[in-house]
CSV table of C-alpha atoms in Angstrom, one decimal:
chain,number,residue,atom,x,y,z
A,1,GLN,CA,-144.0,-0.9,-32.3
A,2,VAL,CA,-144.4,1.4,-30.3
A,3,GLN,CA,-143.8,5.2,-30.9
A,4,LEU,CA,-143.3,6.9,-28.1
A,5,VAL,CA,-143.6,10.7,-27.1
A,6,GLU,CA,-142.4,12.9,-24.1
A,7,SER,CA,-143.7,16.5,-23.3
A,8,GLY,CA,-143.8,19.1,-21.1
A,9,GLY,CA,-139.9,20.1,-21.2
A,10,GLY,CA,-139.5,24.0,-21.2
A,11,LEU,CA,-137.2,26.4,-19.4
A,12,VAL,CA,-137.9,26.7,-15.8
A,13,GLN,CA,-135.8,28.5,-12.9
A,14,ALA,CA,-133.6,26.5,-9.6
A,15,GLY,CA,-135.9,25.4,-7.5
A,16,GLY,CA,-138.5,25.0,-9.8
A,17,SER,CA,-141.2,22.6,-11.2
A,18,LEU,CA,-142.3,20.1,-14.6
A,19,ARG,CA,-143.9,17.2,-15.5
A,20,LEU,CA,-143.1,15.4,-18.6
A,21,SER,CA,-145.2,12.8,-19.2
A,22,CYS,CA,-144.2,10.1,-22.1
A,23,ALA,CA,-147.3,8.4,-23.9
A,24,ALA,CA,-147.5,5.5,-25.8
A,25,SER,CA,-148.6,4.7,-29.0
A,26,GLY,CA,-148.9,1.6,-31.8
A,27,ARG,CA,-148.6,-1.3,-30.3
A,28,THR,CA,-149.3,-0.8,-26.3
A,29,SER,CA,-148.8,-3.4,-23.8
A,30,SER,CA,-149.9,-2.5,-20.0
A,31,ARG,CA,-146.5,-4.5,-19.7
A,32,PHE,CA,-143.9,-2.1,-21.0
A,33,ASP,CA,-141.3,-0.8,-18.5
A,34,MET,CA,-139.9,2.5,-18.7
A,35,GLY,CA,-137.6,4.2,-18.1
A,36,TRP,CA,-135.9,8.6,-18.2
A,37,PHE,CA,-132.7,9.2,-19.5
A,38,ARG,CA,-131.2,12.8,-19.9
A,39,GLN,CA,-128.8,13.7,-22.0
A,40,VAL,CA,-126.1,16.9,-23.0
A,41,PRO,CA,-124.4,17.8,-25.9
A,42,GLY,CA,-120.4,16.4,-25.7
A,43,LYS,CA,-121.9,13.9,-22.5
A,44,GLU,CA,-123.0,10.0,-22.7
A,45,ARG,CA,-126.7,9.6,-21.8
A,46,GLU,CA,-127.4,9.0,-18.6
A,47,PHE,CA,-129.9,7.5,-17.1
A,48,VAL,CA,-132.7,8.8,-14.7
A,49,ALA,CA,-135.6,6.6,-13.8
A,50,ALA,CA,-136.9,3.6,-14.7
A,51,ILE,CA,-140.7,1.5,-13.5
A,52,ARG,CA,-141.8,-1.6,-14.0
A,53,TRP,CA,-144.6,-2.1,-16.0
A,54,SER,CA,-146.7,-3.0,-12.9
A,55,GLY,CA,-145.3,0.8,-11.0
A,56,GLY,CA,-144.4,-2.3,-7.8
A,57,HIS,CA,-140.8,-1.4,-8.5
A,58,THR,CA,-139.2,2.2,-8.8
A,59,TYR,CA,-135.8,2.9,-9.7
A,60,TYR,CA,-133.5,6.8,-10.0
A,61,ALA,CA,-130.1,7.5,-10.1
A,62,ASP,CA,-128.5,9.8,-6.6
A,63,SER,CA,-127.8,12.9,-8.3
A,64,VAL,CA,-132.2,12.5,-9.1
A,65,LYS,CA,-133.2,11.0,-5.3
A,66,GLY,CA,-135.6,12.6,-4.1
A,67,ARG,CA,-136.3,15.5,-6.2
A,68,PHE,CA,-138.0,13.2,-9.0
A,69,THR,CA,-140.7,10.6,-9.3
A,70,ILE,CA,-141.2,8.2,-12.0
A,71,SER,CA,-145.1,6.8,-12.3
A,72,ARG,CA,-147.4,6.2,-15.0
A,73,ASP,CA,-150.5,5.2,-16.0
A,74,ASN,CA,-151.2,2.0,-17.6
A,75,ALA,CA,-154.8,2.9,-18.9
A,76,ARG,CA,-153.5,5.8,-20.5
A,77,ASN,CA,-150.3,4.1,-21.8
A,78,THR,CA,-148.9,7.2,-20.6
A,79,GLY,CA,-145.4,7.5,-18.2
A,80,TYR,CA,-144.4,10.9,-16.2
A,81,LEU,CA,-141.8,12.0,-14.5
A,82,GLN,CA,-142.1,14.8,-11.8
A,83,MET,CA,-139.5,16.7,-11.6
A,84,ASN,CA,-138.7,18.6,-8.4
A,85,SER,CA,-136.2,21.4,-6.9
A,86,LEU,CA,-134.8,21.1,-9.9
A,87,LYS,CA,-130.9,22.4,-9.9
A,88,PRO,CA,-129.0,24.3,-13.7
A,89,GLU,CA,-127.2,20.6,-13.6
A,90,ASP,CA,-130.4,19.2,-14.6
A,91,THR,CA,-130.5,20.6,-17.9
A,92,ALA,CA,-130.8,18.3,-21.1
A,93,LEU,CA,-132.6,16.8,-23.4
A,94,TYR,CA,-135.0,14.2,-22.0
A,95,TYR,CA,-135.8,11.3,-23.0
A,96,CYS,CA,-137.6,8.1,-22.4
A,97,ALA,CA,-137.6,4.6,-23.2
A,98,ALA,CA,-140.1,1.1,-23.0
A,99,ASP,CA,-139.4,-2.2,-23.8
A,100,GLU,CA,-141.1,-5.2,-22.6
A,101,ARG,CA,-140.5,-7.5,-19.2
A,102,LEU,CA,-136.9,-5.9,-18.8
A,103,ILE,CA,-134.3,-7.7,-16.4
A,104,LEU,CA,-134.8,-6.2,-13.1
A,105,SER,CA,-131.2,-5.2,-12.7
A,106,THR,CA,-130.8,-3.6,-16.7
A,107,MET,CA,-133.4,-1.4,-16.2
A,108,ARG,CA,-131.1,1.1,-16.1
A,109,LEU,CA,-129.1,1.0,-18.9
A,110,GLY,CA,-130.7,2.4,-22.1
A,111,SER,CA,-128.7,-0.1,-24.3
A,112,ALA,CA,-131.9,-2.8,-22.5
A,113,TYR,CA,-134.7,-1.0,-24.9
A,114,ASP,CA,-135.9,-0.8,-27.7
A,115,TYR,CA,-139.0,1.6,-28.1
A,116,TRP,CA,-137.1,5.6,-27.7
A,117,GLY,CA,-138.9,9.1,-27.4
A,118,GLN,CA,-137.8,11.7,-29.7
A,119,GLY,CA,-136.6,13.9,-26.2
A,120,THR,CA,-138.4,16.7,-24.4
A,121,GLN,CA,-135.8,19.7,-24.1
A,122,VAL,CA,-135.4,21.0,-20.3
A,123,THR,CA,-133.5,23.5,-19.5
A,124,VAL,CA,-133.3,25.3,-15.3
A,125,SER,CA,-131.7,28.7,-15.1
A,126,SER,CA,-129.8,30.0,-11.9
């Protein structure tokens, strides 16, 4: 089992920045691919970004491309999501997810990940 704990959420004004962290523990392995997803009440969970275990492949939703950056520090078993130029529509509960050796084409799919954190709230005021 792998446990994921997100942190770094909060309230920020539009145009501001936040950095989310996702700390992994338990049966950790540097070969876990990691993704970030977000969800607003009443709406479906939305893909935000994903990164291969090696860091060699990254994927972004069109809505965040150029503003968000996903990264990871395998020595610390921690993933990050740097969010810049935040907009009110970025307001959501953000989740990190992880799983081993995903097929690249599935990394945007929430259903591909077995391990999920509890989420951290990001609120962007206008």
